PDB file of C-alpha atoms in Angstrom:
ATOM      1  CA  SER A   1      -1.665 -14.156   4.439  1.00 46.00           C
ATOM      2  CA  GLN A   2       0.957 -14.337   1.724  1.00 47.00           C
ATOM      3  CA  GLN A   3       3.866 -11.915   1.645  1.00 66.00           C
ATOM      4  CA  GLY A   4       6.012 -10.592  -1.149  1.00 72.00           C
ATOM      5  CA  GLU A   5       9.703 -10.096  -0.573  1.00 82.00           C
ATOM      6  CA  GLU A   6      11.623  -7.781  -2.860  1.00 86.00           C
ATOM      7  CA  ASP A   7      15.166  -8.277  -3.967  1.00 87.00           C
ATOM      8  CA  PRO A   8      17.463  -6.423  -3.868  1.00 92.00           C
ATOM      9  CA  GLN A   9      16.724  -4.226  -0.861  1.00 91.00           C
ATOM     10  CA  ALA A  10      18.581  -1.362  -2.511  1.00 94.00           C
ATOM     11  CA  LEU A  11      19.740  -0.691  -6.045  1.00 95.00           C
ATOM     12  CA  SER A  12      21.813   2.159  -7.437  1.00 96.00           C
ATOM     13  CA  ILE A  13      22.285   2.583 -11.187  1.00 96.00           C
ATOM     14  CA  GLN A  14      23.232   5.254 -13.701  1.00 97.00           C
ATOM     15  CA  GLU A  15      20.586   7.251 -15.496  1.00 97.00           C
ATOM     16  CA  GLY A  16      19.681   5.585 -18.761  1.00 97.00           C
ATOM     17  CA  GLU A  17      20.361   2.060 -17.536  1.00 97.00           C
ATOM     18  CA  ASN A  18      17.659  -0.523 -16.925  1.00 97.00           C
ATOM     19  CA  ALA A  19      16.597  -1.426 -13.400  1.00 97.00           C
ATOM     20  CA  THR A  20      15.278  -4.846 -12.455  1.00 97.00           C
ATOM     21  CA  MET A  21      13.633  -5.688  -9.150  1.00 96.00           C
ATOM     22  CA  ASN A  22      12.366  -9.079  -8.090  1.00 96.00           C
ATOM     23  CA  CYS A  23       9.595 -10.215  -5.800  1.00 94.00           C
ATOM     24  CA  SER A  24       9.016 -13.651  -4.336  1.00 94.00           C
ATOM     25  CA  TYR A  25       5.977 -14.846  -2.424  1.00 91.00           C
ATOM     26  CA  LYS A  26       4.903 -17.972  -0.611  1.00 88.00           C
ATOM     27  CA  THR A  27       1.350 -19.010  -1.380  1.00 83.00           C
ATOM     28  CA  SER A  28      -1.144 -18.919  -4.240  1.00 85.00           C
ATOM     29  CA  ILE A  29      -2.318 -15.474  -5.255  1.00 85.00           C
ATOM     30  CA  ASN A  30      -5.118 -13.813  -7.152  1.00 85.00           C
ATOM     31  CA  ASN A  31      -2.895 -11.016  -8.404  1.00 89.00           C
ATOM     32  CA  LEU A  32       0.364  -9.219  -7.773  1.00 91.00           C
ATOM     33  CA  GLN A  33       0.686  -5.452  -7.791  1.00 93.00           C
ATOM     34  CA  TRP A  34       3.634  -3.087  -7.948  1.00 95.00           C
ATOM     35  CA  TYR A  35       3.606   0.312  -6.267  1.00 95.00           C
ATOM     36  CA  ARG A  36       6.045   3.206  -6.147  1.00 96.00           C
ATOM     37  CA  GLN A  37       6.618   5.453  -3.146  1.00 95.00           C
ATOM     38  CA  ASN A  38       8.577   8.664  -3.258  1.00 92.00           C
ATOM     39  CA  SER A  39      10.229   9.499   0.037  1.00 84.00           C
ATOM     40  CA  GLY A  40       7.618   9.650   2.795  1.00 75.00           C
ATOM     41  CA  ARG A  41       4.734  10.096   0.384  1.00 83.00           C
ATOM     42  CA  GLY A  42       1.741   8.012  -0.618  1.00 86.00           C
ATOM     43  CA  LEU A  43       1.984   4.911  -2.750  1.00 92.00           C
ATOM     44  CA  VAL A  44       1.253   5.136  -6.434  1.00 93.00           C
ATOM     45  CA  HIS A  45      -0.049   2.110  -8.259  1.00 93.00           C
ATOM     46  CA  LEU A  46       2.097   1.010 -11.212  1.00 96.00           C
ATOM     47  CA  ILE A  47       0.827  -2.310 -12.541  1.00 95.00           C
ATOM     48  CA  LEU A  48      -1.521  -5.105 -11.505  1.00 93.00           C
ATOM     49  CA  ILE A  49      -0.882  -8.522 -13.016  1.00 94.00           C
ATOM     50  CA  ARG A  50      -3.362 -11.309 -12.445  1.00 91.00           C
ATOM     51  CA  SER A  51      -2.408 -14.898 -11.741  1.00 90.00           C
ATOM     52  CA  ASN A  52      -3.388 -16.034 -15.249  1.00 93.00           C
ATOM     53  CA  GLU A  53      -1.157 -13.425 -16.914  1.00 95.00           C
ATOM     54  CA  ARG A  54       2.553 -13.812 -17.580  1.00 97.00           C
ATOM     55  CA  GLU A  55       3.637 -10.352 -18.678  1.00 97.00           C
ATOM     56  CA  LYS A  56       2.322  -6.795 -18.730  1.00 97.00           C
ATOM     57  CA  HIS A  57       3.695  -3.532 -20.009  1.00 96.00           C
ATOM     58  CA  SER A  58       3.006   0.067 -19.129  1.00 95.00           C
ATOM     59  CA  GLY A  59       5.215   2.689 -20.755  1.00 96.00           C
ATOM     60  CA  ARG A  60       8.787   1.988 -19.619  1.00 97.00           C
ATOM     61  CA  LEU A  61       7.616  -0.646 -17.145  1.00 97.00           C
ATOM     62  CA  ARG A  62       7.520  -4.366 -17.778  1.00 98.00           C
ATOM     63  CA  VAL A  63       6.246  -6.841 -15.206  1.00 98.00           C
ATOM     64  CA  THR A  64       6.497 -10.597 -15.423  1.00 98.00           C
ATOM     65  CA  LEU A  65       4.843 -13.191 -13.255  1.00 97.00           C
ATOM     66  CA  ASP A  66       5.898 -16.810 -12.877  1.00 96.00           C
ATOM     67  CA  THR A  67       3.367 -18.553 -10.661  1.00 94.00           C
ATOM     68  CA  SER A  68       5.275 -21.854 -10.791  1.00 94.00           C
ATOM     69  CA  LYS A  69       8.255 -20.142  -9.163  1.00 95.00           C
ATOM     70  CA  LYS A  70       6.082 -17.791  -7.124  1.00 94.00           C
ATOM     71  CA  SER A  71       8.029 -14.810  -8.346  1.00 95.00           C
ATOM     72  CA  SER A  72       7.626 -11.571 -10.252  1.00 96.00           C
ATOM     73  CA  SER A  73       9.985  -9.016 -11.699  1.00 97.00           C
ATOM     74  CA  LEU A  74       9.649  -5.310 -12.445  1.00 98.00           C
ATOM     75  CA  LEU A  75      11.841  -3.889 -15.190  1.00 98.00           C
ATOM     76  CA  ILE A  76      12.203  -0.142 -15.642  1.00 98.00           C
ATOM     77  CA  THR A  77      13.880   0.671 -18.934  1.00 97.00           C
ATOM     78  CA  ALA A  78      15.895   3.797 -19.732  1.00 97.00           C
ATOM     79  CA  SER A  79      15.815   4.956 -16.110  1.00 97.00           C
ATOM     80  CA  ARG A  80      15.480   8.631 -15.184  1.00 96.00           C
ATOM     81  CA  ALA A  81      16.352  10.568 -12.057  1.00 95.00           C
ATOM     82  CA  ALA A  82      12.622  10.865 -11.349  1.00 94.00           C
ATOM     83  CA  ASP A  83      12.437   7.064 -11.004  1.00 97.00           C
ATOM     84  CA  THR A  84      14.337   7.323  -7.715  1.00 97.00           C
ATOM     85  CA  ALA A  85      11.882   5.888  -5.190  1.00 97.00           C
ATOM     86  CA  SER A  86      11.000   2.782  -3.219  1.00 95.00           C
ATOM     87  CA  TYR A  87       9.186   0.050  -5.112  1.00 96.00           C
ATOM     88  CA  PHE A  88       6.882  -2.414  -3.405  1.00 94.00           C
ATOM     89  CA  CYS A  89       5.269  -5.582  -4.588  1.00 93.00           C
ATOM     90  CA  ALA A  90       1.990  -6.560  -2.997  1.00 91.00           C
ATOM     91  CA  THR A  91       0.216  -9.851  -3.271  1.00 87.00           C
ATOM     92  CA  GLY A  92      -3.517 -10.247  -3.187  1.00 81.00           C
ATOM     93  CA  GLY A  93      -5.376 -13.382  -2.243  1.00 68.00           C
ATOM     94  CA  TYR A  94      -9.014 -14.218  -2.683  1.00 55.00           C
ATOM     95  CA  SER A  95     -10.679 -16.917  -0.675  1.00 47.00           C
ATOM     96  CA  GLY A  96     -14.122 -17.098  -2.239  1.00 43.00           C
ATOM     97  CA  GLY A  97     -16.086 -14.449  -0.374  1.00 41.00           C
ATOM     98  CA  GLY A  98     -13.282 -13.597   2.000  1.00 43.00           C
ATOM     99  CA  ALA A  99     -11.698 -10.180   1.839  1.00 49.00           C
ATOM    100  CA  ASP A 100      -8.033 -11.057   1.946  1.00 59.00           C
ATOM    101  CA  GLY A 101      -5.961  -7.956   2.241  1.00 71.00           C
ATOM    102  CA  LEU A 102      -3.106  -6.827   0.093  1.00 81.00           C
ATOM    103  CA  THR A 103       0.177  -7.922   1.668  1.00 84.00           C
ATOM    104  CA  PHE A 104       3.183  -5.756   0.983  1.00 88.00           C
ATOM    105  CA  GLY A 105       6.859  -6.590   0.886  1.00 88.00           C
ATOM    106  CA  LYS A 106       9.444  -4.336   2.466  1.00 88.00           C
ATOM    107  CA  GLY A 107      10.436  -2.697  -0.779  1.00 91.00           C
ATOM    108  CA  THR A 108      13.407  -2.062  -3.016  1.00 94.00           C
ATOM    109  CA  HIS A 109      14.966   1.368  -2.726  1.00 95.00           C
ATOM    110  CA  LEU A 110      16.055   2.480  -6.190  1.00 97.00           C
ATOM    111  CA  ILE A 111      18.508   5.330  -6.692  1.00 97.00           C
ATOM    112  CA  ILE A 112      19.165   6.685 -10.155  1.00 96.00           C
ATOM    113  CA  GLN A 113      22.507   8.473 -10.357  1.00 95.00           C
ATOM    114  CA  PRO A 114      22.592  11.383 -12.829  1.00 90.00           C
TER     115      PRO A 114
ATOM    116  CA  GLU B   1      -9.679  15.242  -9.424  1.00 85.00           C
ATOM    117  CA  ALA B   2     -10.047  11.678  -8.164  1.00 84.00           C
ATOM    118  CA  GLN B   3      -8.250  11.401  -4.873  1.00 93.00           C
ATOM    119  CA  VAL B   4      -8.006  10.131  -1.334  1.00 96.00           C
ATOM    120  CA  THR B   5      -7.427  12.818   1.268  1.00 97.00           C
ATOM    121  CA  GLN B   6      -6.206  12.456   4.821  1.00 97.00           C
ATOM    122  CA  ASN B   7      -6.107  14.922   7.690  1.00 97.00           C
ATOM    123  CA  PRO B   8      -4.046  15.884   9.468  1.00 97.00           C
ATOM    124  CA  ARG B   9      -0.871  15.214   7.511  1.00 96.00           C
ATOM    125  CA  TYR B  10       1.330  15.573  10.581  1.00 96.00           C
ATOM    126  CA  LEU B  11       0.380  15.118  14.214  1.00 96.00           C
ATOM    127  CA  ILE B  12       2.291  15.167  17.479  1.00 97.00           C
ATOM    128  CA  THR B  13       0.374  14.061  20.536  1.00 96.00           C
ATOM    129  CA  VAL B  14       0.901  12.627  24.005  1.00 96.00           C
ATOM    130  CA  THR B  15       0.162   9.192  25.373  1.00 97.00           C
ATOM    131  CA  GLY B  16      -3.496   8.645  26.152  1.00 96.00           C
ATOM    132  CA  LYS B  17      -4.948  11.629  24.331  1.00 96.00           C
ATOM    133  CA  LYS B  18      -7.644  10.402  21.948  1.00 97.00           C
ATOM    134  CA  LEU B  19      -7.221  11.348  18.316  1.00 97.00           C
ATOM    135  CA  THR B  20      -8.916  10.813  14.983  1.00 98.00           C
ATOM    136  CA  VAL B  21      -7.346  10.752  11.549  1.00 98.00           C
ATOM    137  CA  THR B  22      -9.864  11.421   8.820  1.00 98.00           C
ATOM    138  CA  CYS B  23      -9.915   9.828   5.384  1.00 98.00           C
ATOM    139  CA  SER B  24     -12.159  10.752   2.501  1.00 98.00           C
ATOM    140  CA  GLN B  25     -12.382   9.563  -1.112  1.00 97.00           C
ATOM    141  CA  ASN B  26     -14.319  11.053  -4.008  1.00 96.00           C
ATOM    142  CA  MET B  27     -14.299   8.037  -6.324  1.00 95.00           C
ATOM    143  CA  ASN B  28     -17.417   6.322  -4.955  1.00 94.00           C
ATOM    144  CA  HIS B  29     -15.295   3.338  -3.941  1.00 94.00           C
ATOM    145  CA  GLU B  30     -16.898   0.688  -1.785  1.00 92.00           C
ATOM    146  CA  TYR B  31     -13.698  -0.668  -0.255  1.00 92.00           C
ATOM    147  CA  MET B  32     -11.496   1.367   2.080  1.00 94.00           C
ATOM    148  CA  SER B  33      -8.648   0.409   4.356  1.00 93.00           C
ATOM    149  CA  TRP B  34      -5.996   1.736   6.693  1.00 95.00           C
ATOM    150  CA  TYR B  35      -2.322   0.772   6.711  1.00 94.00           C
ATOM    151  CA  ARG B  36       0.613   1.689   8.856  1.00 96.00           C
ATOM    152  CA  GLN B  37       4.154   1.814   7.558  1.00 94.00           C
ATOM    153  CA  ASP B  38       7.133   1.241   9.805  1.00 93.00           C
ATOM    154  CA  PRO B  39      10.836   0.968   8.914  1.00 87.00           C
ATOM    155  CA  GLY B  40      11.837  -2.626   8.266  1.00 82.00           C
ATOM    156  CA  LEU B  41       8.242  -3.844   8.480  1.00 84.00           C
ATOM    157  CA  GLY B  42       6.690  -2.461   5.322  1.00 85.00           C
ATOM    158  CA  LEU B  43       2.988  -1.679   5.126  1.00 90.00           C
ATOM    159  CA  ARG B  44       0.579  -3.580   7.303  1.00 91.00           C
ATOM    160  CA  GLN B  45      -3.184  -3.416   7.123  1.00 91.00           C
ATOM    161  CA  ILE B  46      -4.961  -2.177  10.268  1.00 94.00           C
ATOM    162  CA  TYR B  47      -8.659  -2.271   9.375  1.00 93.00           C
ATOM    163  CA  TYR B  48     -10.730  -2.419   6.243  1.00 91.00           C
ATOM    164  CA  SER B  49     -14.306  -1.765   5.216  1.00 93.00           C
ATOM    165  CA  MET B  50     -16.172  -3.446   2.392  1.00 89.00           C
ATOM    166  CA  ASN B  51     -19.053  -0.983   2.498  1.00 90.00           C
ATOM    167  CA  VAL B  52     -21.031   1.327   4.780  1.00 93.00           C
ATOM    168  CA  GLU B  53     -21.383  -0.137   8.272  1.00 91.00           C
ATOM    169  CA  VAL B  54     -19.198  -3.137   7.326  1.00 90.00           C
ATOM    170  CA  THR B  55     -15.722  -3.154   8.857  1.00 93.00           C
ATOM    171  CA  ASP B  56     -13.250  -5.858   9.792  1.00 90.00           C
ATOM    172  CA  LYS B  57      -9.816  -6.271  11.315  1.00 91.00           C
ATOM    173  CA  GLY B  58      -6.658  -6.421   9.288  1.00 88.00           C
ATOM    174  CA  ASP B  59      -3.294  -7.718  10.450  1.00 87.00           C
ATOM    175  CA  VAL B  60      -2.571  -5.189  13.223  1.00 93.00           C
ATOM    176  CA  PRO B  61      -5.878  -3.848  14.631  1.00 95.00           C
ATOM    177  CA  GLU B  62      -4.925  -3.599  18.321  1.00 96.00           C
ATOM    178  CA  GLY B  63      -5.310  -0.078  19.701  1.00 97.00           C
ATOM    179  CA  TYR B  64      -7.339   1.213  16.759  1.00 98.00           C
ATOM    180  CA  LYS B  65     -10.996   1.707  15.936  1.00 97.00           C
ATOM    181  CA  VAL B  66     -12.734   2.638  12.716  1.00 97.00           C
ATOM    182  CA  SER B  67     -16.213   3.526  11.556  1.00 95.00           C
ATOM    183  CA  ARG B  68     -17.881   3.709   8.158  1.00 96.00           C
ATOM    184  CA  LYS B  69     -21.072   5.721   8.421  1.00 96.00           C
ATOM    185  CA  GLU B  70     -20.789   7.189   4.936  1.00 96.00           C
ATOM    186  CA  LYS B  71     -19.351   5.649   1.805  1.00 96.00           C
ATOM    187  CA  ARG B  72     -16.782   8.383   1.267  1.00 97.00           C
ATOM    188  CA  ASN B  73     -15.365   8.609   4.809  1.00 98.00           C
ATOM    189  CA  PHE B  74     -13.384   6.124   6.870  1.00 98.00           C
ATOM    190  CA  PRO B  75     -11.860   7.700   9.995  1.00 98.00           C
ATOM    191  CA  LEU B  76      -9.193   5.974  12.071  1.00 98.00           C
ATOM    192  CA  ILE B  77      -9.561   6.438  15.818  1.00 98.00           C
ATOM    193  CA  LEU B  78      -6.866   5.977  18.433  1.00 97.00           C
ATOM    194  CA  GLU B  79      -8.721   5.976  21.747  1.00 95.00           C
ATOM    195  CA  SER B  80      -5.591   5.962  23.920  1.00 97.00           C
ATOM    196  CA  PRO B  81      -2.483   6.401  21.773  1.00 97.00           C
ATOM    197  CA  SER B  82       0.799   4.874  22.891  1.00 97.00           C
ATOM    198  CA  PRO B  83       4.365   5.482  21.652  1.00 97.00           C
ATOM    199  CA  ASN B  84       4.343   2.201  19.702  1.00 96.00           C
ATOM    200  CA  GLN B  85       1.665   3.721  17.482  1.00 98.00           C
ATOM    201  CA  THR B  86       4.130   6.293  16.223  1.00 98.00           C
ATOM    202  CA  SER B  87       4.094   5.568  12.511  1.00 97.00           C
ATOM    203  CA  LEU B  88       3.187   6.695   9.015  1.00 96.00           C
ATOM    204  CA  TYR B  89      -0.462   5.961   8.283  1.00 97.00           C
ATOM    205  CA  PHE B  90      -2.083   5.534   4.885  1.00 96.00           C
ATOM    206  CA  CYS B  91      -5.704   5.323   3.913  1.00 96.00           C
ATOM    207  CA  ALA B  92      -6.596   3.573   0.667  1.00 94.00           C
ATOM    208  CA  SER B  93      -9.704   2.903  -1.369  1.00 94.00           C
ATOM    209  CA  SER B  94     -10.659   0.703  -4.299  1.00 91.00           C
ATOM    210  CA  THR B  95     -13.623  -0.490  -6.285  1.00 88.00           C
ATOM    211  CA  GLY B  96     -13.325  -3.980  -4.855  1.00 77.00           C
ATOM    212  CA  LEU B  97     -11.475  -6.179  -2.430  1.00 72.00           C
ATOM    213  CA  ALA B  98      -7.952  -5.064  -1.579  1.00 66.00           C
ATOM    214  CA  GLY B  99      -6.577  -8.371  -2.706  1.00 68.00           C
ATOM    215  CA  VAL B 100      -8.295  -8.164  -6.068  1.00 72.00           C
ATOM    216  CA  GLU B 101      -8.288  -4.569  -7.263  1.00 81.00           C
ATOM    217  CA  THR B 102      -5.913  -1.608  -7.483  1.00 86.00           C
ATOM    218  CA  GLN B 103      -5.626   0.430  -4.308  1.00 88.00           C
ATOM    219  CA  TYR B 104      -5.607   4.241  -4.402  1.00 93.00           C
ATOM    220  CA  PHE B 105      -3.622   5.679  -1.530  1.00 94.00           C
ATOM    221  CA  GLY B 106      -3.865   8.924   0.351  1.00 95.00           C
ATOM    222  CA  PRO B 107      -0.780  11.106   0.986  1.00 95.00           C
ATOM    223  CA  GLY B 108      -0.170   9.733   4.474  1.00 95.00           C
ATOM    224  CA  THR B 109      -0.374  10.983   8.055  1.00 97.00           C
ATOM    225  CA  ARG B 110       2.803  11.043  10.088  1.00 96.00           C
ATOM    226  CA  LEU B 111       1.992  10.502  13.768  1.00 97.00           C
ATOM    227  CA  LEU B 112       4.337  10.929  16.708  1.00 97.00           C
ATOM    228  CA  VAL B 113       3.118   9.828  20.135  1.00 97.00           C
ATOM    229  CA  LEU B 114       5.222  11.113  23.007  1.00 96.00           C
TER     230      LEU B 114
END
């Protein structure tokens, strides 16, 4: 199964700045999803981008997908203290009838300094 | 409120003592799955279920059992827990395959096996 790897592993920025996280994966995908996890809590879905899409927006979030480079980026604009969390990319495959799981990367830990 | 619930949220047990972690969703989702999250390893899928009475192994199924007798419930069973099963466990559900659709996660169950 394919795996996303986030970069950087940790990121610390000032409140109000933009935060960019990257994800790379190895094989063809059906879609790529971004999730947020506050310390020790459940994962919250942020955005799902399908393999035939190049960019999606949701509020202050912007996700791009470049299937030729097998990479995605998550941009959080005008960061807030509440954005402090771990962010995971997850890649989904689909082998015609198979139920490929969602494979998660190890996450980027984002800290927003007040 | 649409949600995935897990019980218990915290559990300390001893090696070999059978335990069950319950998971329930109220969104009429067909697909449910279990993940474990370990430091440095990210989230890994344990088992998944595409519908009632249909279950299959994920990436790390050893030492676990599941059942899906009702659409809303998907319990995780550890017949003989061992210390290497100490982890943070998440249940998730979705309308379709994990690799195709958004996953909705429960709040997590933190398990310590002594």
